[in-house]
Short mmCIF file of C-alpha atoms and ligand atoms in Angstrom, two decimals:
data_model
loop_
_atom_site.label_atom_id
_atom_site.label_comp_id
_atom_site.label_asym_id
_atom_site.label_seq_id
_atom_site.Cartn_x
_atom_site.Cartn_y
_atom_site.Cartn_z
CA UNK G 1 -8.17 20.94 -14.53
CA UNK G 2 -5.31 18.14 -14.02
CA UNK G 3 -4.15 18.05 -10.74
CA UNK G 4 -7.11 20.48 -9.32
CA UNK G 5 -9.18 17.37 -7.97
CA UNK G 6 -5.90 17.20 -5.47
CA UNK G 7 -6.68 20.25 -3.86
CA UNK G 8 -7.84 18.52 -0.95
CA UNK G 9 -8.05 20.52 2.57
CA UNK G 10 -6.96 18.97 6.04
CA UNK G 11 -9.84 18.17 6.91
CA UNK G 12 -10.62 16.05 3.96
CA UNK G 13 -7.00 14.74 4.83
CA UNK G 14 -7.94 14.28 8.40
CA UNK G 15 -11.35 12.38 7.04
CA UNK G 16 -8.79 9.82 4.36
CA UNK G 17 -6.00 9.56 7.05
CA UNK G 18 -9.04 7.82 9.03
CA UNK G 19 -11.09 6.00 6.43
CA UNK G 20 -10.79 2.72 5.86
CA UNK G 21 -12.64 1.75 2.48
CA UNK G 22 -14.75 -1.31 3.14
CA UNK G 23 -13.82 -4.35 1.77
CA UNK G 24 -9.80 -3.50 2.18
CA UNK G 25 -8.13 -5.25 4.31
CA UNK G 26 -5.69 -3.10 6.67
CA UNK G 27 -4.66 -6.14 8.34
CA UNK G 28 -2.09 -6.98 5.82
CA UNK G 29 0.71 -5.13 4.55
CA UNK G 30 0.30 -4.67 0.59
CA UNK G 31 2.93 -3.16 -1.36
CA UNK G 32 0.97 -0.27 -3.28
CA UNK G 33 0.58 1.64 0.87
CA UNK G 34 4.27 0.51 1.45
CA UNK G 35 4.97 2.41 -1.67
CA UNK G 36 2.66 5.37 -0.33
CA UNK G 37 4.38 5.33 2.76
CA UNK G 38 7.95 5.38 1.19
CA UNK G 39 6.98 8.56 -0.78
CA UNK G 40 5.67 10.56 2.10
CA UNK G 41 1.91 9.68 1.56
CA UNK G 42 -1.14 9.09 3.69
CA UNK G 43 -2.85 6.18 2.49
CA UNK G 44 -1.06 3.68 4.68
CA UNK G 45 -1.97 1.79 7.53
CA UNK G 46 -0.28 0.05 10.63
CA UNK G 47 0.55 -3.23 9.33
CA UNK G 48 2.36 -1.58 6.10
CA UNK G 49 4.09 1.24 7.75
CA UNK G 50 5.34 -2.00 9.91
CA UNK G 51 6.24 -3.48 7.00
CA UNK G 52 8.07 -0.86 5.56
CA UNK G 53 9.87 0.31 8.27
CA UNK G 54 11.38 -3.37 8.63
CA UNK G 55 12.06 -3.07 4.79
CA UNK G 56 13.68 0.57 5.54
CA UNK G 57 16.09 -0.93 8.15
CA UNK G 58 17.50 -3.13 5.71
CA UNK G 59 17.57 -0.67 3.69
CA UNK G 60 17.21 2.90 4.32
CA UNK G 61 17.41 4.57 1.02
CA UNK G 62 14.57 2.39 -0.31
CA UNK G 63 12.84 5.95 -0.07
CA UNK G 64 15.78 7.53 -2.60
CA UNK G 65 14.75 4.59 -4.96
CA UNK G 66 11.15 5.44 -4.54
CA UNK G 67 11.24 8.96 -5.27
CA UNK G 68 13.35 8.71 -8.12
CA UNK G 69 11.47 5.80 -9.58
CA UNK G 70 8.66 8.77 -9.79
CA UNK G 71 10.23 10.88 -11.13
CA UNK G 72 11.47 8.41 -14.11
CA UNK G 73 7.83 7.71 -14.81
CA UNK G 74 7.16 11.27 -14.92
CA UNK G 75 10.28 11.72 -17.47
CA UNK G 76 9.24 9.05 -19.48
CA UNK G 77 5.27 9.93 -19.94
CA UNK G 78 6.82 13.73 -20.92
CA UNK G 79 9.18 11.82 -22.80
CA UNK G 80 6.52 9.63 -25.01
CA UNK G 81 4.26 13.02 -25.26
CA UNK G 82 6.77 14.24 -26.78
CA UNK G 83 7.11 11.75 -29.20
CA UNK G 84 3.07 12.34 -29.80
CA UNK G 85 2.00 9.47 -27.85
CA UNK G 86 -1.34 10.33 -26.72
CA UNK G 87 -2.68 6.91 -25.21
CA UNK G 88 -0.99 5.27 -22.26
CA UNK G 89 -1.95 2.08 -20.26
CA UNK G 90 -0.35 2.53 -16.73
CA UNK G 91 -0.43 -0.73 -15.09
CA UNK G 92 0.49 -0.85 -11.45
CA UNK G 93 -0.73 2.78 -10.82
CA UNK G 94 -0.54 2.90 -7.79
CA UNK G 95 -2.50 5.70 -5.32
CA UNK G 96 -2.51 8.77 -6.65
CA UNK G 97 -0.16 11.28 -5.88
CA UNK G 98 -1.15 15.07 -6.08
CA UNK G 99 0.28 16.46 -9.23
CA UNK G 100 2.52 13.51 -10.01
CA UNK G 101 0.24 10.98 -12.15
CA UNK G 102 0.70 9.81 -15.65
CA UNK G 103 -1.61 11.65 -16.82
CA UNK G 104 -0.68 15.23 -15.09
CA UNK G 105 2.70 14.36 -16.72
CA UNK G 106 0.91 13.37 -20.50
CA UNK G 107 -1.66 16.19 -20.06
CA UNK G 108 0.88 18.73 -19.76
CA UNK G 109 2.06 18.37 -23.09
CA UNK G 110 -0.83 17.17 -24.41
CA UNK G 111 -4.28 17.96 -22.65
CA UNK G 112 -5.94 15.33 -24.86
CA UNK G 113 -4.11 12.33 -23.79
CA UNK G 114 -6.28 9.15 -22.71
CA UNK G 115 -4.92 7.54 -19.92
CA UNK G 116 -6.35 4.05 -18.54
CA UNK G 117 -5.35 3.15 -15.06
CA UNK G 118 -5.02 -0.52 -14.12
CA UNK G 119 -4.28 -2.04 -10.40
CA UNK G 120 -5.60 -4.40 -8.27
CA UNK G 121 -5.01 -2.88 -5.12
CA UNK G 122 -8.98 -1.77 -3.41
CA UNK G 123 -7.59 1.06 -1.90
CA UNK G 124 -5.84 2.72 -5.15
CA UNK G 125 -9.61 1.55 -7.00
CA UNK G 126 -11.00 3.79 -3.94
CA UNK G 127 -9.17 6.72 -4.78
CA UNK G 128 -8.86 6.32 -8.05
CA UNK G 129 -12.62 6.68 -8.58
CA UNK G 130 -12.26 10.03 -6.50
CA UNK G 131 -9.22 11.28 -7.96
CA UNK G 132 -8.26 10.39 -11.50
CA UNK G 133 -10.22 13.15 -13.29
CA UNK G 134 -7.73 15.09 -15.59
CA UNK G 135 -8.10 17.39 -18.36
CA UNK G 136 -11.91 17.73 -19.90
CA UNK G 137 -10.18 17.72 -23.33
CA UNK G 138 -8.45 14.24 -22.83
CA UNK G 139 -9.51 11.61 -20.95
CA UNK G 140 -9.21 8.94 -17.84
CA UNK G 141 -10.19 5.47 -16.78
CA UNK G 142 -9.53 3.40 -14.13
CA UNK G 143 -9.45 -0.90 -14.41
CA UNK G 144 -9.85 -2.77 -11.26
CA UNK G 145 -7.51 -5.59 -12.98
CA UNK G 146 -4.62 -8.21 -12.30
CA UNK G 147 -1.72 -7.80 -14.79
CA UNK G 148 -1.65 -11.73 -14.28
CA UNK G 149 -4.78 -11.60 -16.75
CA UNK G 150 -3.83 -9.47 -19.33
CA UNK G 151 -7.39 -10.17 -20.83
CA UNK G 152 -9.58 -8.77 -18.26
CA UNK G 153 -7.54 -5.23 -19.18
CA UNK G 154 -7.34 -5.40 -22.37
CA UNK G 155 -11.38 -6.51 -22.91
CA UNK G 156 -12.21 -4.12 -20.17
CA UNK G 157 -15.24 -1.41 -21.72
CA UNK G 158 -13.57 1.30 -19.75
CA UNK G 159 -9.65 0.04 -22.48
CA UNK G 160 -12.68 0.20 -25.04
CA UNK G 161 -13.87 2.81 -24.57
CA UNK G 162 -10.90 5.46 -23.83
CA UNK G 163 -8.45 3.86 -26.35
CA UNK G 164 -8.38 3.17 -29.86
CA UNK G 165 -5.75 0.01 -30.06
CA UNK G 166 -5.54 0.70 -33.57
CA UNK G 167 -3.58 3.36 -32.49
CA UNK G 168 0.08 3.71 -30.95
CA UNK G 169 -0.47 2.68 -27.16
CA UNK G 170 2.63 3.42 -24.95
CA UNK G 171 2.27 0.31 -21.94
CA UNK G 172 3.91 1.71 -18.70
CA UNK G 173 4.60 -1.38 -16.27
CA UNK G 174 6.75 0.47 -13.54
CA UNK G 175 7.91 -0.80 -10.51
CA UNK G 176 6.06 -4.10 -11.08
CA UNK G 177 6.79 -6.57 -12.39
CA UNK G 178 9.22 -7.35 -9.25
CA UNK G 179 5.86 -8.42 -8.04
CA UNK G 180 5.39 -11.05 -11.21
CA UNK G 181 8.05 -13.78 -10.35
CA UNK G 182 9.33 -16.23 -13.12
CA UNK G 183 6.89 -19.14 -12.38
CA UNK G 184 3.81 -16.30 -13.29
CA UNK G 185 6.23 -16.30 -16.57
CA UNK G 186 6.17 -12.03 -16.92
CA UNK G 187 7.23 -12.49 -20.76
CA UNK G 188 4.04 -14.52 -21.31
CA UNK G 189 2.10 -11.34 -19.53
CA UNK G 190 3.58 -8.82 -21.47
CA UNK G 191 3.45 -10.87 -24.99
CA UNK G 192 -0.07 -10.95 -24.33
CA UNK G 193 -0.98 -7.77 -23.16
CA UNK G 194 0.97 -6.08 -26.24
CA UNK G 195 0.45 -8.15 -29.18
CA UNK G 196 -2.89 -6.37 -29.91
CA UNK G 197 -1.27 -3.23 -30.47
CA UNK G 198 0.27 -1.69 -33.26
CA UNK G 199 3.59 -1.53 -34.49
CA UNK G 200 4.73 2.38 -33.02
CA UNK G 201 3.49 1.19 -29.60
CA UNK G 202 5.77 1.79 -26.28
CA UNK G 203 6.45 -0.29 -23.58
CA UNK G 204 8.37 1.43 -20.63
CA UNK G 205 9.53 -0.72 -17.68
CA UNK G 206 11.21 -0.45 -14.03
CA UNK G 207 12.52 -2.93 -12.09
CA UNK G 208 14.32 -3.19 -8.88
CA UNK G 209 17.52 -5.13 -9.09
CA UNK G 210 19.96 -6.39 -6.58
CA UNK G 211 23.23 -6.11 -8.79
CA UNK G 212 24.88 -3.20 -6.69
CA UNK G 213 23.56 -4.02 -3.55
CA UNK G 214 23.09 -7.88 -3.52
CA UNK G 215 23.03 -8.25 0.26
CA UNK G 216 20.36 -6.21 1.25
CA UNK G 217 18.04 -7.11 -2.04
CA UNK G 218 18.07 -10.40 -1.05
CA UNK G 219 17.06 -9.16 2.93
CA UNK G 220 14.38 -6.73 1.11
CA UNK G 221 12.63 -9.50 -1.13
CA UNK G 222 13.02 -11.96 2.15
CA UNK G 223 10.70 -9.17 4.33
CA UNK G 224 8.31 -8.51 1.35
CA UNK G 225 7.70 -12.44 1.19
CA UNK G 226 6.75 -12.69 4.80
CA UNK G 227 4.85 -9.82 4.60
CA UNK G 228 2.94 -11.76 2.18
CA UNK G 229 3.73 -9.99 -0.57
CA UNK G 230 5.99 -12.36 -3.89
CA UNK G 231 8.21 -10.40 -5.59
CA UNK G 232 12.37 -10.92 -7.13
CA UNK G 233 14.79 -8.53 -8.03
CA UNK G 234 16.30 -8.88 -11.14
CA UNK G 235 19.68 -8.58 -12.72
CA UNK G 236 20.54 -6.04 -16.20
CA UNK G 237 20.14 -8.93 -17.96
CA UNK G 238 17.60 -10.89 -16.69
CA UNK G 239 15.61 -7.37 -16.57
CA UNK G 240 15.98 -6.77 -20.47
CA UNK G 241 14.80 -10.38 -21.51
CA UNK G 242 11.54 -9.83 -19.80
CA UNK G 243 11.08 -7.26 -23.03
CA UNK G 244 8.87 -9.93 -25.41
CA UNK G 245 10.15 -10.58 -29.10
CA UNK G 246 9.14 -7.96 -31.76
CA UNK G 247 10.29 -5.03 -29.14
CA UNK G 248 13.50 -3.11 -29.46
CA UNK G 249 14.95 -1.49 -26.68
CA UNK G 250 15.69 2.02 -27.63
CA UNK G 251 18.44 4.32 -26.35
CA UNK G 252 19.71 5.01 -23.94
CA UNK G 253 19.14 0.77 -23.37
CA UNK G 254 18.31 -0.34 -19.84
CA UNK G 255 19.98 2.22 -17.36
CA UNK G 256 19.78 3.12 -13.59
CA UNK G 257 16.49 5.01 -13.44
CA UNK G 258 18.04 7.98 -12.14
CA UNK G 259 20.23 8.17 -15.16
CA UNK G 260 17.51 7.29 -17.99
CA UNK G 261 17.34 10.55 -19.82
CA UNK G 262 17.80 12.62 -16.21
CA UNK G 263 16.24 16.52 -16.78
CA UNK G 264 19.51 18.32 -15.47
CA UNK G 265 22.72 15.91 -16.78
CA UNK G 266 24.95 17.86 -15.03
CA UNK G 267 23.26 17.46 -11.56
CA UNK G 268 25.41 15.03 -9.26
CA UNK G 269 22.90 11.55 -9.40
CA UNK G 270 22.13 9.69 -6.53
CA UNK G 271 24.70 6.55 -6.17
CA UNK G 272 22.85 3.58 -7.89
CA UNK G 273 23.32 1.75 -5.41
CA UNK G 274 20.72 3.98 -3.63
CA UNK G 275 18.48 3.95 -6.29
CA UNK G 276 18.82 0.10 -7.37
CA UNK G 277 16.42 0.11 -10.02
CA UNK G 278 16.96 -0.17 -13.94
CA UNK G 279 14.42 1.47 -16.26
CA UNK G 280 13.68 0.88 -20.33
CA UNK G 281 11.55 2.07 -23.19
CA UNK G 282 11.25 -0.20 -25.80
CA UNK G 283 9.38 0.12 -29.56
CA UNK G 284 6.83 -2.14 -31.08
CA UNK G 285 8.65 -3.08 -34.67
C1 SAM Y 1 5.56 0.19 -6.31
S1 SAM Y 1 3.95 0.60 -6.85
C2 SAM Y 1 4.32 1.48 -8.35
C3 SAM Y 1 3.38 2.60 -8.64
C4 SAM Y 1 3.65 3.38 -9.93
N1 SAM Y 1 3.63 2.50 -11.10
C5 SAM Y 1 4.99 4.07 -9.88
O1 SAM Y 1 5.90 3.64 -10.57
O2 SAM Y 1 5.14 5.05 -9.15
C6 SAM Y 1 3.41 -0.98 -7.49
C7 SAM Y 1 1.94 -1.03 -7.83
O3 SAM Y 1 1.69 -2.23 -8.57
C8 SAM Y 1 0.47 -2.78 -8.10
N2 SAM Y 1 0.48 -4.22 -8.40
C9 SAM Y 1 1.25 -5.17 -7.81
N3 SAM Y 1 0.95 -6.38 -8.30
C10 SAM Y 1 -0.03 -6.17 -9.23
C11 SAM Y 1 -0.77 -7.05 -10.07
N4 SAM Y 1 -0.55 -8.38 -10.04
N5 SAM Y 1 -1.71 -6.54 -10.91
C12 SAM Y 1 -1.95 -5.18 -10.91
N6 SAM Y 1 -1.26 -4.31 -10.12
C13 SAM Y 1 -0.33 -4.80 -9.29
C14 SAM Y 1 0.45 -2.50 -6.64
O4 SAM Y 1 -0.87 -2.56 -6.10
C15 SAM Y 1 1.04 -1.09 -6.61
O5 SAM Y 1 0.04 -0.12 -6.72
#
């Protein structure tokens, strides 16, 4: 039954397009609907499609980087099935895309993967309740949670109750921690929300970075901040030591998203400077 709770019809689009959940506040622009909006979705309102289209004009093929930042979580959950990793914590989820979630992706190669959703957006909570149902064989959960407390996720009943930490986790963080600048010290964040897991846990990470583009990264991070919204871009390097001590980056090492492990290799790949984002998986030792 993955994906089937996405079957919506237009009306029940017409009724979301409208519907603001209460307690949200539209007023603002907040990066999870920019995100939305970049990838074609519906759960965005006026002051974040203003938002993003000001981001856009700096920089139109912030879409490209969006869509291919998907599909690199998508290859990466596959990926880590693959590798029998049954138990993911996707933090940052963002709203739900029809067919495209972590755990369509884990579910498909394993229907009895456990996935535990974690973001502290109210409007992906809202549609995460209504959405994240998955396979009857595995199973889902959804944590209302800031990645800044690593502690409220990982004592959470709903972490308790879906995985078993003394088993192989794999700990998706994907196109976050741009949000987590260096004074919220991200290392800290991740040291803490991984050391209770196993050695033969994953951690897989994306990042934006400014290193082929440098001009309009520093424009983008400039609107995002007076949009409200903190965030940096990183550099290769500054990108890889965010990865805490006792992790080893495995191969391919931090690449371009678009190039991490890419389905077809002989496909032409978008330029990275279009894409602009560097992805990693790394291994608990
Ligand atoms: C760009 S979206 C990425 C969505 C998804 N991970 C992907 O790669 O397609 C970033 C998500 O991170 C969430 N986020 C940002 N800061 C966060 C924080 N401090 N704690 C939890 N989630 C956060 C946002 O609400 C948003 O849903």
């Amino acid at each position: 039954m993955a994906g089937s709770a996405f079957d919506r019809t237009p009306e029940q689009d017409a009724l979301i397009e409208g519907w603001t959940p209460p307690g949200v506040d539209v007023s603002r622009a907040h990066s999870a609907r920019m995100y939305d909006y970049y990838l074609g979705g519906k759960t965005n309102f006026p002051a974040d499609r203003a938002a993003a289209e000001k981001v856009l004009a700096a920089f139109p093929s912030l879409r490209t980087g969006a869509q291919e930042n998907r599909a690199f979580l998508l290859r990466l959950v596959r990926h880590l099935a693959g590798l029998g990793i049954t138990q993911f914590l996707d933090i940052g989820t963002g709203i739900p895309i029809e067919g495209r979630n972590t755990h369509d992706a884990a579910q498909d190669v394993a229907p009895h993967s456990r996935v535990v959703y974690v973001d502290n957006d109210p409007i992906v909570l809202a549609h995460a309740r209504a959405l994240l149902t998955g396979h009857p064989s595995g199973a889902t959960a959804y944590i209302d949670a800031d990645v800044h407390n690593p502690e409220s996720i990982l004592d959470h009943p709903a972490l308790e109750s879906t995985l078993d930490l003394s088993r192989p986790v794999a700990v998706l963080l994907l196109a976050v921690l741009h949000f987590v600048p260096d004074e919220h010290k991200p290392t800290e964040i991740l040291t803490r929300l991984t050391d209770r897991l196993p050695s033969g846990s994953y951690l897989g990470l994306s990042h934006v970075t400014g290193d082929f583009d440098p001009v309009s990264w520093e424009r983008i991070v400039d609107t995002y901040r007076q949009s409200g919204i903190p965030g940096q871009a990183r550099s290769r390097e500054e990108f890889a030591a965010l990865v805490p001590a006792g992790w080893e980056i495995l191969d391919p090492g931090v690449e371009i998203i678009s190039q991490w492990q890419p389905d077809n290799p002989d496909a032409e790949l978008p330029d990275p400077a279009l894409v602009s984002a560097y992805g990693l998986l790394a291994r608990k030792l």
